[in-house]
mmCIF file of C-alpha atoms and ligand atoms in Angstrom:
data_model
loop_
_atom_site.group_PDB
_atom_site.id
_atom_site.type_symbol
_atom_site.label_atom_id
_atom_site.label_comp_id
_atom_site.label_asym_id
_atom_site.label_seq_id
_atom_site.Cartn_x
_atom_site.Cartn_y
_atom_site.Cartn_z
ATOM 1 C CA MET A 28 5.956 17.692 -20.939
ATOM 2 C CA SER A 29 4.037 20.573 -20.640
ATOM 3 C CA THR A 30 5.587 23.454 -18.515
ATOM 4 C CA ILE A 31 3.738 24.423 -15.838
ATOM 5 C CA LEU A 32 2.922 28.180 -14.850
ATOM 6 C CA PRO A 33 4.663 29.593 -11.767
ATOM 7 C CA ASP A 34 1.265 31.130 -11.020
ATOM 8 C CA GLN A 35 -0.713 28.068 -11.181
ATOM 9 C CA LEU A 36 1.315 26.585 -8.676
ATOM 10 C CA ALA A 37 1.542 29.532 -6.461
ATOM 11 C CA LYS A 38 -2.656 29.628 -6.735
ATOM 12 C CA TYR A 39 -2.492 25.768 -6.062
ATOM 13 C CA PRO A 40 0.473 24.936 -3.391
ATOM 14 C CA ALA A 41 -1.163 22.161 -1.953
ATOM 15 C CA ILE A 42 -2.485 18.609 -2.852
ATOM 16 C CA SER A 43 -5.512 19.557 -1.012
ATOM 17 C CA ASP A 44 -6.567 22.279 -3.439
ATOM 18 C CA LEU A 45 -6.276 20.200 -6.116
ATOM 19 C CA ARG A 46 -8.902 17.936 -4.680
ATOM 20 C CA LYS A 47 -10.977 20.398 -4.621
ATOM 21 C CA ARG A 48 -10.529 21.456 -8.116
ATOM 22 C CA ALA A 49 -10.574 17.931 -8.923
ATOM 23 C CA LYS A 50 -13.933 17.504 -7.301
ATOM 24 C CA ARG A 51 -15.089 20.348 -8.952
ATOM 25 C CA ARG A 52 -14.099 19.077 -12.519
ATOM 26 C CA LEU A 53 -15.550 15.535 -12.221
ATOM 27 C CA PRO A 54 -18.788 13.767 -12.445
ATOM 28 C CA LEU A 55 -19.886 12.866 -9.351
ATOM 29 C CA VAL A 56 -19.554 9.172 -10.199
ATOM 30 C CA ALA A 57 -16.062 9.883 -10.829
ATOM 31 C CA TRP A 58 -15.227 11.691 -7.984
ATOM 32 C CA GLU A 59 -16.605 9.309 -5.660
ATOM 33 C CA TYR A 60 -15.086 6.415 -7.358
ATOM 34 C CA LEU A 61 -11.433 8.338 -6.646
ATOM 35 C CA ASP A 62 -12.030 9.456 -2.710
ATOM 36 C CA MET A 63 -13.889 6.469 -1.530
ATOM 37 C CA GLY A 64 -12.649 4.630 1.035
ATOM 38 C CA THR A 65 -15.362 1.796 1.862
ATOM 39 C CA GLY A 66 -18.316 1.793 4.383
ATOM 40 C CA ASP A 67 -18.066 4.885 6.679
ATOM 41 C CA ASP A 68 -14.633 5.682 5.559
ATOM 42 C CA VAL A 69 -13.214 5.795 9.030
ATOM 43 C CA ALA A 70 -10.144 3.654 7.592
ATOM 44 C CA VAL A 71 -9.753 6.735 5.316
ATOM 45 C CA SER A 72 -9.779 9.162 8.153
ATOM 46 C CA ARG A 73 -7.807 6.663 10.213
ATOM 47 C CA ASN A 74 -4.751 7.045 7.569
ATOM 48 C CA ARG A 75 -5.177 10.433 8.280
ATOM 49 C CA THR A 76 -5.187 10.937 11.826
ATOM 50 C CA GLY A 77 -1.834 8.241 11.770
ATOM 51 C CA LEU A 78 0.043 10.212 10.078
ATOM 52 C CA ASP A 79 -1.196 13.760 11.768
ATOM 53 C CA ASN A 80 -0.275 12.189 14.614
ATOM 54 C CA VAL A 81 3.612 11.404 13.775
ATOM 55 C CA THR A 82 5.821 14.721 14.858
ATOM 56 C CA LEU A 83 9.332 14.501 14.378
ATOM 57 C CA LEU A 84 12.144 16.941 16.210
ATOM 58 C CA PRO A 85 13.991 19.517 14.548
ATOM 59 C CA GLN A 86 17.972 19.688 14.906
ATOM 60 C CA PHE A 87 19.431 23.330 14.228
ATOM 61 C CA LEU A 88 22.834 24.996 14.198
ATOM 62 C CA LYS A 89 23.859 23.316 11.273
ATOM 63 C CA GLY A 90 24.654 26.235 9.463
ATOM 64 C CA GLU A 91 24.055 26.377 5.361
ATOM 65 C CA GLN A 92 22.327 22.998 4.073
ATOM 66 C CA THR A 93 21.369 21.776 0.314
ATOM 67 C CA GLN A 94 18.665 18.912 0.313
ATOM 68 C CA ASN A 95 19.301 16.082 -1.610
ATOM 69 C CA THR A 96 16.374 13.447 -2.916
ATOM 70 C CA GLU A 97 17.826 11.208 -4.586
ATOM 71 C CA THR A 98 16.877 7.353 -3.499
ATOM 72 C CA LYS A 99 18.275 4.340 -3.718
ATOM 73 C CA LEU A 100 15.613 0.955 -4.187
ATOM 74 C CA PHE A 101 16.082 -2.653 -5.927
ATOM 75 C CA GLY A 102 20.057 -1.147 -7.227
ATOM 76 C CA ARG A 103 18.274 1.723 -8.974
ATOM 77 C CA THR A 104 18.681 5.459 -8.478
ATOM 78 C CA TYR A 105 15.077 7.605 -8.508
ATOM 79 C CA ALA A 106 15.481 11.366 -8.143
ATOM 80 C CA PHE A 107 13.054 11.097 -5.311
ATOM 81 C CA PRO A 108 11.789 8.815 -2.978
ATOM 82 C CA PHE A 109 8.097 8.372 -3.991
ATOM 83 C CA GLY A 110 6.499 7.372 -7.326
ATOM 84 C CA VAL A 111 2.571 6.666 -8.500
ATOM 85 C CA ALA A 112 0.646 3.714 -6.696
ATOM 86 C CA PRO A 113 -0.956 1.736 -9.054
ATOM 87 C CA ILE A 114 -4.526 2.984 -10.341
ATOM 88 C CA GLY A 115 -7.696 1.205 -11.711
ATOM 89 C CA LEU A 116 -10.211 2.440 -13.964
ATOM 90 C CA THR A 117 -8.134 5.506 -14.558
ATOM 91 C CA GLY A 118 -9.503 6.754 -17.600
ATOM 92 C CA LEU A 119 -12.824 7.153 -15.668
ATOM 93 C CA MET A 120 -11.298 9.905 -14.126
ATOM 94 C CA TRP A 121 -9.466 11.481 -16.488
ATOM 95 C CA PRO A 122 -9.052 9.579 -20.090
ATOM 96 C CA ASN A 123 -5.753 9.361 -20.818
ATOM 97 C CA ALA A 124 -4.305 9.364 -17.309
ATOM 98 C CA GLU A 125 -1.892 6.679 -17.166
ATOM 99 C CA ILE A 126 0.317 8.509 -20.377
ATOM 100 C CA ILE A 127 -0.527 11.653 -18.289
ATOM 101 C CA LEU A 128 1.541 9.893 -15.293
ATOM 102 C CA ALA A 129 4.084 7.780 -16.846
ATOM 103 C CA LYS A 130 5.324 11.126 -18.887
ATOM 104 C CA ALA A 131 5.757 12.713 -16.027
ATOM 105 C CA ALA A 132 7.369 9.995 -13.987
ATOM 106 C CA ALA A 133 10.040 9.547 -16.805
ATOM 107 C CA HIS A 134 10.700 13.116 -16.893
ATOM 108 C CA TYR A 135 11.263 13.733 -13.062
ATOM 109 C CA SER A 136 12.938 10.228 -12.831
ATOM 110 C CA PHE A 137 10.244 8.321 -10.263
ATOM 111 C CA PRO A 138 8.363 5.097 -10.901
ATOM 112 C CA TYR A 139 5.180 4.779 -12.441
ATOM 113 C CA CYS A 140 3.172 1.632 -11.644
ATOM 114 C CA LEU A 141 1.094 0.432 -13.815
ATOM 115 C CA SER A 142 -2.301 -1.233 -12.663
ATOM 116 C CA THR A 143 -3.543 -4.850 -14.170
ATOM 117 C CA ALA A 144 -7.006 -3.126 -14.255
ATOM 118 C CA ALA A 145 -5.555 -0.195 -16.525
ATOM 119 C CA THR A 146 -7.228 1.601 -19.164
ATOM 120 C CA GLN A 147 -3.759 1.367 -21.163
ATOM 121 C CA THR A 148 -1.684 -1.233 -22.141
ATOM 122 C CA PRO A 149 2.064 -1.738 -20.947
ATOM 123 C CA GLU A 150 2.915 -2.040 -24.521
ATOM 124 C CA THR A 151 1.473 1.855 -24.527
ATOM 125 C CA ILE A 152 2.811 2.617 -21.502
ATOM 126 C CA GLY A 153 6.200 1.387 -21.887
ATOM 127 C CA THR A 154 7.066 3.992 -24.646
ATOM 128 C CA VAL A 155 6.822 6.652 -22.458
ATOM 129 C CA VAL A 156 7.464 5.543 -19.126
ATOM 130 C CA GLY A 157 11.058 4.951 -20.267
ATOM 131 C CA ASN A 158 13.091 2.997 -17.290
ATOM 132 C CA MET A 159 10.672 4.240 -14.640
ATOM 133 C CA GLY A 160 7.965 1.183 -14.936
ATOM 134 C CA TRP A 161 6.824 -0.825 -12.406
ATOM 135 C CA PHE A 162 3.514 -2.944 -12.726
ATOM 136 C CA GLN A 163 1.258 -3.973 -10.559
ATOM 137 C CA LEU A 164 -0.168 -7.731 -10.808
ATOM 138 C CA TYR A 165 -4.284 -8.458 -9.647
ATOM 139 C CA PRO A 166 -3.133 -12.174 -9.872
ATOM 140 C CA PRO A 167 -5.571 -14.050 -12.647
ATOM 141 C CA ARG A 168 -7.110 -17.680 -12.136
ATOM 142 C CA ASP A 169 -5.647 -19.022 -15.551
ATOM 143 C CA GLU A 170 -2.171 -19.406 -15.288
ATOM 144 C CA ALA A 171 -1.759 -18.910 -19.095
ATOM 145 C CA ILE A 172 -3.108 -15.522 -18.285
ATOM 146 C CA CYS A 173 -0.988 -14.719 -15.493
ATOM 147 C CA ASP A 174 2.231 -16.036 -17.639
ATOM 148 C CA ASP A 175 1.368 -13.457 -20.582
ATOM 149 C CA LEU A 176 0.599 -10.560 -18.255
ATOM 150 C CA LEU A 177 4.040 -10.979 -17.046
ATOM 151 C CA LYS A 178 5.714 -11.205 -20.220
ATOM 152 C CA ARG A 179 4.553 -8.655 -21.887
ATOM 153 C CA ALA A 180 5.108 -6.049 -18.747
ATOM 154 C CA ARG A 181 8.681 -7.523 -18.955
ATOM 155 C CA ASP A 182 8.708 -7.166 -22.600
ATOM 156 C CA SER A 183 7.632 -3.350 -22.122
ATOM 157 C CA GLY A 184 10.278 -2.415 -20.384
ATOM 158 C CA PHE A 185 8.568 -2.414 -16.554
ATOM 159 C CA HIS A 186 11.462 -4.346 -14.284
ATOM 160 C CA THR A 187 9.521 -3.987 -11.093
ATOM 161 C CA LEU A 188 6.505 -6.258 -10.056
ATOM 162 C CA VAL A 189 4.265 -5.011 -7.533
ATOM 163 C CA VAL A 190 2.184 -8.651 -6.579
ATOM 164 C CA THR A 191 -1.286 -6.890 -5.077
ATOM 165 C CA ALA A 192 -2.394 -8.846 -1.426
ATOM 166 C CA ASP A 193 -4.998 -6.838 0.231
ATOM 167 C CA VAL A 194 -7.757 -7.460 -2.293
ATOM 168 C CA PRO A 195 -9.058 -11.346 -0.918
ATOM 169 C CA ALA A 196 -12.798 -10.481 -2.375
ATOM 170 C CA ALA A 197 -13.985 -6.976 -3.633
ATOM 171 C CA SER A 198 -14.913 -4.485 -0.923
ATOM 172 C CA ARG A 199 -18.509 -2.862 -1.121
ATOM 173 C CA ARG A 200 -17.790 0.547 -1.734
ATOM 174 C CA GLU A 201 -20.324 2.134 -0.793
ATOM 175 C CA ARG A 202 -20.036 5.832 -2.189
ATOM 176 C CA ALA A 203 -19.782 4.701 -5.474
ATOM 177 C CA SER A 204 -22.724 2.349 -5.823
ATOM 178 C CA ARG A 205 -24.705 5.491 -4.259
ATOM 179 C CA ALA A 206 -23.546 7.845 -7.148
ATOM 180 C CA GLY A 207 -24.571 4.893 -9.578
ATOM 181 C CA LEU A 208 -21.232 3.517 -10.390
ATOM 182 C CA ARG A 209 -21.798 0.513 -12.582
ATOM 183 C CA LEU A 210 -19.356 -1.257 -14.466
ATOM 184 C CA PRO A 211 -18.976 -1.327 -16.698
ATOM 185 C CA PRO A 212 -19.907 2.825 -16.885
ATOM 186 C CA ARG A 213 -23.383 3.272 -18.487
ATOM 187 C CA ILE A 214 -24.693 5.813 -20.555
ATOM 188 C CA THR A 215 -27.624 6.486 -18.051
ATOM 189 C CA PRO A 216 -29.805 10.106 -17.778
ATOM 190 C CA ARG A 217 -28.524 10.227 -14.208
ATOM 191 C CA PHE A 218 -24.817 9.530 -15.924
ATOM 192 C CA VAL A 219 -25.486 12.437 -18.797
ATOM 193 C CA TRP A 220 -27.031 14.542 -16.336
ATOM 194 C CA GLN A 221 -23.538 14.431 -14.004
ATOM 195 C CA ALA A 222 -21.178 14.974 -17.481
ATOM 196 C CA VAL A 223 -23.020 17.756 -18.899
ATOM 197 C CA ARG A 224 -22.201 19.798 -15.688
ATOM 198 C CA ARG A 225 -18.689 19.002 -16.197
ATOM 199 C CA PRO A 226 -17.485 20.401 -19.524
ATOM 200 C CA ALA A 227 -13.978 19.666 -19.338
ATOM 201 C CA TRP A 228 -14.185 16.300 -18.595
ATOM 202 C CA ALA A 229 -17.044 15.637 -20.506
ATOM 203 C CA ILE A 230 -14.680 17.250 -23.797
ATOM 204 C CA ALA A 231 -12.025 15.207 -22.530
ATOM 205 C CA THR A 232 -13.991 12.100 -22.360
ATOM 206 C CA LEU A 233 -15.903 12.681 -25.752
ATOM 207 C CA ARG A 234 -12.686 12.976 -27.607
ATOM 208 C CA HIS A 235 -10.888 9.704 -25.758
ATOM 209 C CA GLY A 236 -14.148 7.743 -25.522
ATOM 210 C CA LEU A 237 -15.185 5.995 -22.525
ATOM 211 C CA PRO A 238 -12.722 4.314 -20.705
ATOM 212 C CA ARG A 239 -12.040 0.609 -21.559
ATOM 213 C CA LEU A 240 -10.095 -2.085 -19.311
ATOM 214 C CA ARG A 241 -7.532 -2.746 -22.384
ATOM 215 C CA MET A 242 -4.621 -4.461 -20.740
ATOM 216 C CA VAL A 243 -7.131 -7.291 -20.683
ATOM 217 C CA GLU A 244 -9.057 -6.962 -23.373
ATOM 218 C CA LYS A 245 -7.155 -9.337 -25.309
ATOM 219 C CA TYR A 246 -7.705 -12.218 -22.925
ATOM 220 C CA VAL A 247 -11.855 -11.614 -22.942
ATOM 221 C CA ASN A 248 -11.221 -12.026 -26.889
ATOM 222 C CA SER A 249 -9.605 -15.244 -26.749
ATOM 223 C CA GLU A 250 -12.372 -17.059 -23.920
ATOM 224 C CA GLY A 251 -14.095 -17.888 -27.191
ATOM 225 C CA THR A 252 -17.577 -17.322 -24.875
ATOM 226 C CA LEU A 253 -17.000 -13.778 -24.085
ATOM 227 C CA ASN A 254 -16.256 -11.974 -27.673
ATOM 228 C CA SER A 255 -16.546 -8.808 -27.637
ATOM 229 C CA ALA A 256 -14.038 -6.431 -26.579
ATOM 230 C CA SER A 257 -16.150 -3.886 -24.589
ATOM 231 C CA LEU A 258 -15.899 -2.630 -21.105
ATOM 232 C CA THR A 259 -19.281 -5.021 -20.153
ATOM 233 C CA ASN A 260 -17.517 -8.002 -21.285
ATOM 234 C CA ALA A 261 -14.065 -6.548 -19.694
ATOM 235 C CA SER A 262 -14.862 -5.890 -16.730
ATOM 236 C CA GLN A 263 -16.988 -8.888 -15.984
ATOM 237 C CA PHE A 264 -14.109 -10.775 -16.963
ATOM 238 C CA VAL A 265 -12.197 -9.235 -14.328
ATOM 239 C CA GLY A 266 -14.742 -9.518 -11.656
ATOM 240 C CA GLU A 267 -14.556 -13.579 -12.617
ATOM 241 C CA ARG A 268 -10.892 -13.988 -13.879
ATOM 242 C CA PHE A 269 -8.496 -12.023 -11.340
ATOM 243 C CA GLY A 270 -10.276 -12.063 -7.638
ATOM 244 C CA GLY A 271 -9.462 -13.458 -4.443
ATOM 245 C CA THR A 272 -6.915 -16.235 -6.284
ATOM 246 C CA LEU A 273 -3.360 -14.847 -4.009
ATOM 247 C CA SER A 274 -1.870 -17.897 -2.326
ATOM 248 C CA TRP A 275 1.512 -18.511 -1.152
ATOM 249 C CA ALA A 276 1.317 -21.108 -3.617
ATOM 250 C CA TYR A 277 0.574 -19.045 -6.263
ATOM 251 C CA LEU A 278 3.212 -15.849 -5.325
ATOM 252 C CA GLN A 279 5.844 -18.601 -5.407
ATOM 253 C CA ARG A 280 5.022 -19.386 -8.782
ATOM 254 C CA VAL A 281 4.694 -15.373 -9.298
ATOM 255 C CA ARG A 282 8.329 -15.458 -7.837
ATOM 256 C CA ASP A 283 9.988 -18.228 -9.974
ATOM 257 C CA LEU A 284 8.313 -16.155 -13.405
ATOM 258 C CA TRP A 285 9.531 -13.207 -12.450
ATOM 259 C CA ASN A 286 13.146 -12.269 -12.578
ATOM 260 C CA GLY A 287 13.207 -8.606 -11.038
ATOM 261 C CA PRO A 288 12.113 -6.966 -7.840
ATOM 262 C CA ILE A 289 8.811 -8.017 -6.715
ATOM 263 C CA VAL A 290 6.908 -5.705 -3.946
ATOM 264 C CA LEU A 291 4.147 -7.738 -1.862
ATOM 265 C CA LYS A 292 1.903 -4.761 -1.775
ATOM 266 C CA GLY A 293 -1.294 -4.436 0.768
ATOM 267 C CA LEU A 294 0.360 -6.190 3.995
ATOM 268 C CA LEU A 295 -0.033 -4.809 7.641
ATOM 269 C CA HIS A 296 0.636 -8.201 9.634
ATOM 270 C CA PRO A 297 4.284 -8.931 10.592
ATOM 271 C CA ASN A 298 3.832 -12.603 10.331
ATOM 272 C CA ASP A 299 2.774 -11.987 6.595
ATOM 273 C CA THR A 300 6.366 -10.438 5.899
ATOM 274 C CA GLU A 301 8.075 -13.100 7.789
ATOM 275 C CA LYS A 302 6.806 -15.637 5.053
ATOM 276 C CA ALA A 303 7.011 -13.194 2.112
ATOM 277 C CA ILE A 304 10.831 -13.110 3.227
ATOM 278 C CA GLY A 305 11.287 -16.631 3.100
ATOM 279 C CA MET A 306 10.274 -16.889 0.008
ATOM 280 C CA GLY A 307 12.449 -14.072 -1.622
ATOM 281 C CA ILE A 308 10.041 -10.857 -1.739
ATOM 282 C CA ASP A 309 12.556 -8.103 -2.207
ATOM 283 C CA GLY A 310 9.530 -5.289 -0.879
ATOM 284 C CA ILE A 311 7.278 -5.547 1.104
ATOM 285 C CA GLY A 312 4.131 -3.346 0.941
ATOM 286 C CA VAL A 313 2.950 -2.203 4.127
ATOM 287 C CA SER A 314 -0.252 -0.317 2.747
ATOM 288 C CA ASN A 315 -4.226 -0.495 3.304
ATOM 289 C CA HIS A 316 -5.073 0.283 -0.061
ATOM 290 C CA GLY A 317 -5.858 3.771 1.019
ATOM 291 C CA GLY A 318 -8.607 2.460 3.299
ATOM 292 C CA ARG A 319 -10.724 1.391 -0.122
ATOM 293 C CA GLN A 320 -10.782 -2.383 1.061
ATOM 294 C CA PHE A 321 -11.441 -3.094 5.270
ATOM 295 C CA ASP A 322 -12.680 -0.323 6.989
ATOM 296 C CA GLY A 323 -11.391 -2.272 10.038
ATOM 297 C CA ALA A 324 -8.093 -1.965 9.227
ATOM 298 C CA PRO A 325 -5.433 0.313 11.294
ATOM 299 C CA ALA A 326 -3.970 3.370 9.722
ATOM 300 C CA ALA A 327 -0.809 2.079 7.377
ATOM 301 C CA ILE A 328 1.167 4.052 9.074
ATOM 302 C CA ASP A 329 0.523 2.791 12.679
ATOM 303 C CA ALA A 330 1.210 -0.736 11.071
ATOM 304 C CA LEU A 331 4.096 0.531 10.307
ATOM 305 C CA PRO A 332 6.800 0.650 12.776
ATOM 306 C CA GLY A 333 6.100 -3.185 13.623
ATOM 307 C CA ILE A 334 7.074 -4.181 10.125
ATOM 308 C CA MET A 335 9.768 -2.129 9.722
ATOM 309 C CA GLN A 336 10.765 -4.464 13.720
ATOM 310 C CA GLN A 337 9.945 -7.836 11.559
ATOM 311 C CA VAL A 338 11.774 -7.163 9.019
ATOM 312 C CA ALA A 339 14.866 -5.504 10.038
ATOM 313 C CA GLY A 340 16.553 -4.599 7.032
ATOM 314 C CA ARG A 341 16.182 -8.265 4.969
ATOM 315 C CA ALA A 342 13.558 -6.607 2.379
ATOM 316 C CA ALA A 343 12.855 -2.878 1.544
ATOM 317 C CA ILE A 344 9.511 -1.451 2.295
ATOM 318 C CA VAL A 345 7.051 0.098 0.137
ATOM 319 C CA PHE A 346 4.771 2.401 2.363
ATOM 320 C CA ASP A 347 1.830 3.588 0.858
ATOM 321 C CA SER A 348 -1.865 4.672 2.262
ATOM 322 C CA GLY A 349 -2.666 8.465 3.179
ATOM 323 C CA MET A 350 0.302 10.206 1.914
ATOM 324 C CA ARG A 351 -0.863 13.786 0.529
ATOM 325 C CA SER A 352 2.530 16.077 1.044
ATOM 326 C CA GLY A 353 6.283 15.416 1.106
ATOM 327 C CA LEU A 354 6.156 16.123 4.978
ATOM 328 C CA ASP A 355 3.910 12.562 4.952
ATOM 329 C CA VAL A 356 6.529 11.259 2.608
ATOM 330 C CA ILE A 357 9.116 12.315 5.642
ATOM 331 C CA ARG A 358 7.015 10.928 8.142
ATOM 332 C CA ALA A 359 6.549 7.321 6.420
ATOM 333 C CA LEU A 360 10.740 7.479 6.043
ATOM 334 C CA ALA A 361 10.979 8.123 9.749
ATOM 335 C CA LEU A 362 9.077 5.527 10.466
ATOM 336 C CA GLY A 363 10.749 2.714 8.061
ATOM 337 C CA ALA A 364 9.744 3.047 4.861
ATOM 338 C CA ASP A 365 12.476 3.162 2.150
ATOM 339 C CA PHE A 366 10.179 4.065 -0.657
ATOM 340 C CA VAL A 367 6.924 5.385 -0.625
ATOM 341 C CA LEU A 368 3.472 5.356 -3.525
ATOM 342 C CA LEU A 369 0.696 8.157 -3.658
ATOM 343 C CA GLY A 370 -2.184 7.082 -5.477
ATOM 344 C CA ARG A 371 -4.909 9.731 -4.910
ATOM 345 C CA ALA A 372 -2.666 12.585 -4.778
ATOM 346 C CA PHE A 373 -1.539 11.700 -7.960
ATOM 347 C CA MET A 374 -5.129 11.575 -9.632
ATOM 348 C CA PHE A 375 -5.996 14.390 -7.799
ATOM 349 C CA GLY A 376 -3.341 16.428 -9.749
ATOM 350 C CA VAL A 377 -4.503 15.050 -13.271
ATOM 351 C CA ALA A 378 -8.340 15.544 -12.720
ATOM 352 C CA ALA A 379 -7.468 19.407 -11.943
ATOM 353 C CA PHE A 380 -4.800 20.298 -14.162
ATOM 354 C CA GLY A 381 -4.940 17.205 -17.343
ATOM 355 C CA GLU A 382 -1.429 17.227 -18.569
ATOM 356 C CA GLN A 383 -0.126 19.546 -16.106
ATOM 357 C CA GLY A 384 -1.293 17.008 -13.238
ATOM 358 C CA GLY A 385 1.492 15.107 -12.790
ATOM 359 C CA ALA A 386 3.921 17.405 -13.125
ATOM 360 C CA HIS A 387 2.167 19.531 -10.562
ATOM 361 C CA VAL A 388 2.058 16.852 -8.159
ATOM 362 C CA ALA A 389 5.361 16.650 -8.218
ATOM 363 C CA GLU A 390 6.316 19.710 -7.933
ATOM 364 C CA ILE A 391 4.604 20.369 -4.797
ATOM 365 C CA LEU A 392 5.826 17.145 -2.679
ATOM 366 C CA LEU A 393 9.066 18.375 -4.331
ATOM 367 C CA ALA A 394 9.255 21.730 -2.646
ATOM 368 C CA ASP A 395 7.490 20.418 0.154
ATOM 369 C CA LEU A 396 9.690 17.090 1.060
ATOM 370 C CA LYS A 397 12.879 19.758 0.525
ATOM 371 C CA THR A 398 11.308 22.487 2.735
ATOM 372 C CA ASN A 399 10.760 20.326 5.370
ATOM 373 C CA MET A 400 14.222 18.475 5.021
ATOM 374 C CA ALA A 401 15.415 21.759 5.717
ATOM 375 C CA GLN A 402 12.856 22.221 8.761
ATOM 376 C CA LEU A 403 14.465 19.128 10.307
ATOM 377 C CA GLY A 404 18.139 19.699 9.197
ATOM 378 C CA VAL A 405 18.284 16.602 7.086
ATOM 379 C CA THR A 406 19.753 16.518 3.756
ATOM 380 C CA THR A 407 19.289 13.308 2.762
ATOM 381 C CA ILE A 408 16.948 11.218 2.554
ATOM 382 C CA GLU A 409 19.588 7.813 3.954
ATOM 383 C CA GLU A 410 19.198 10.813 7.075
ATOM 384 C CA ILE A 411 15.367 11.196 7.018
ATOM 385 C CA LYS A 412 15.288 7.280 7.624
ATOM 386 C CA GLN A 413 17.881 7.623 10.775
ATOM 387 C CA LEU A 414 15.185 9.799 12.791
ATOM 388 C CA HIS A 415 13.314 6.781 13.915
ATOM 389 C CA GLN A 416 16.648 5.822 15.481
ATOM 390 C CA GLU A 417 16.668 8.826 17.321
ATOM 391 C CA THR A 418 13.976 9.559 18.742
HETATM 392 C C1 FNR B 259 -6.037 2.114 -6.141
HETATM 393 N N1 FNR B 259 -5.344 0.776 -5.353
HETATM 394 C C2 FNR B 259 -4.940 0.197 -6.372
HETATM 395 N N2 FNR B 259 -4.015 -0.635 -5.789
HETATM 396 C C3 FNR B 259 -3.732 -2.433 -6.694
HETATM 397 O O1 FNR B 259 -2.910 -2.436 -6.428
HETATM 398 N N3 FNR B 259 -4.191 -1.722 -8.085
HETATM 399 C C4 FNR B 259 -5.260 -1.330 -8.482
HETATM 400 O O2 FNR B 259 -5.710 -1.429 -9.652
HETATM 401 C C5 FNR B 259 -5.629 -0.489 -7.450
HETATM 402 N N4 FNR B 259 -6.945 0.304 -7.699
HETATM 403 C C6 FNR B 259 -7.409 2.232 -6.959
HETATM 404 C C7 FNR B 259 -8.055 2.920 -7.966
HETATM 405 C C8 FNR B 259 -8.000 4.044 -7.195
HETATM 406 C C9 FNR B 259 -8.615 5.017 -7.728
HETATM 407 C C10 FNR B 259 -7.341 4.030 -6.181
HETATM 408 C C11 FNR B 259 -7.792 5.861 -5.172
HETATM 409 C C12 FNR B 259 -6.503 3.516 -5.270
HETATM 410 C C13 FNR B 259 -4.838 1.419 -4.359
HETATM 411 C C14 FNR B 259 -3.343 2.602 -4.531
HETATM 412 O O3 FNR B 259 -2.350 1.425 -5.102
HETATM 413 C C15 FNR B 259 -2.627 2.619 -3.331
HETATM 414 O O4 FNR B 259 -2.687 1.453 -2.643
HETATM 415 C C16 FNR B 259 -3.599 3.814 -2.603
HETATM 416 O O5 FNR B 259 -4.359 4.822 -3.319
HETATM 417 C C17 FNR B 259 -3.031 4.814 -1.509
HETATM 418 O O6 FNR B 259 -3.513 5.464 -0.977
HETATM 419 P P1 FNR B 259 -3.570 6.909 -1.251
HETATM 420 O O7 FNR B 259 -2.436 7.605 -1.805
HETATM 421 O O8 FNR B 259 -4.585 7.404 -2.455
HETATM 422 O O9 FNR B 259 -4.108 7.756 -0.139
#
């Protein structure tokens, strides 16, 4: 892990600073893929407004206090109550992003969730992530592929499974389409023009090569009809074989296969949580996919209290969508989350500072989390979780 210079942190003290720098360093197509929502990006704004509207009442005169951010989830202890959300096609935004973030997770002891649509394999990431690995499953149509993916994840040391529920179909994501994103990324004159104006990205990408969906390449080759390991075939394969398959029966099968905690990610309706708990799902992932799937979705933070009431402590609540600061993490915990994931914030860091990006984001979140805990007069994550009962 390369160390961050204090000057770098002082000059870029917030995720919004990293976002601005990331935008300057990425070719338009990669930037749009990272930053976009879907439709008119209303759900993205709604996430922000919903979070900004959560205010908390501080209490004072507690004397000198120190803040402890350690958190327990599914019987494991993490240094912070947050981790990295699964991100697909990661290598398009920055080469080796998965390795950079997995290293940061291992270094600080927070979870890193590897996506099925990752550009690295579980075997590679398993060697760097230590015991901080979570694995995200987009459910494949073929049972044999599902079984093999789960086995590979398990054999590589990933202990917590995240099953994504909120992609019943691909969403339109018009910004990426306008910017010229085609899967696989093609070397068109427009793409070259975008890339040469972003030399840091272009040099890093030239060094590592264009991204490949390494996770699923193995199955593309074994298909027979799709016999090359190129991204063309892999992305076509993912589109055809991984979409719209999840049902309660499918989930039950995954539950039976996975010997460890499962988080069902993307729930917004309290009714869905009831079924999930009934079949032994350990974590309810309250999320609107960062506003990337359904522009008519409520802010995820607005759905959280209803879900918390319904779940009533019978499962853990893992929240994501719109988190950009330690204060946001506190807001989600105070409204009922047990743990929080951040997607874009971590990728802004990597796009802004490459190797140092994961650590830079962790330092920002940690400093902001501790400062705001002090402002509120709380010293532990458990005390934050009690706040909703008091307000
Ligand atoms: C995602 N997300 C996502 N989720 C998932 O389950 N599997 C995936 O492969 C991806 N891929 C992905 C790519 C990109 C570029 C983004 C921004 C997001 C959704 C992600 O896990 C998480 O729900 C959101 O990122 C949370 O919102 P914030 O933190 O980005 O605002």
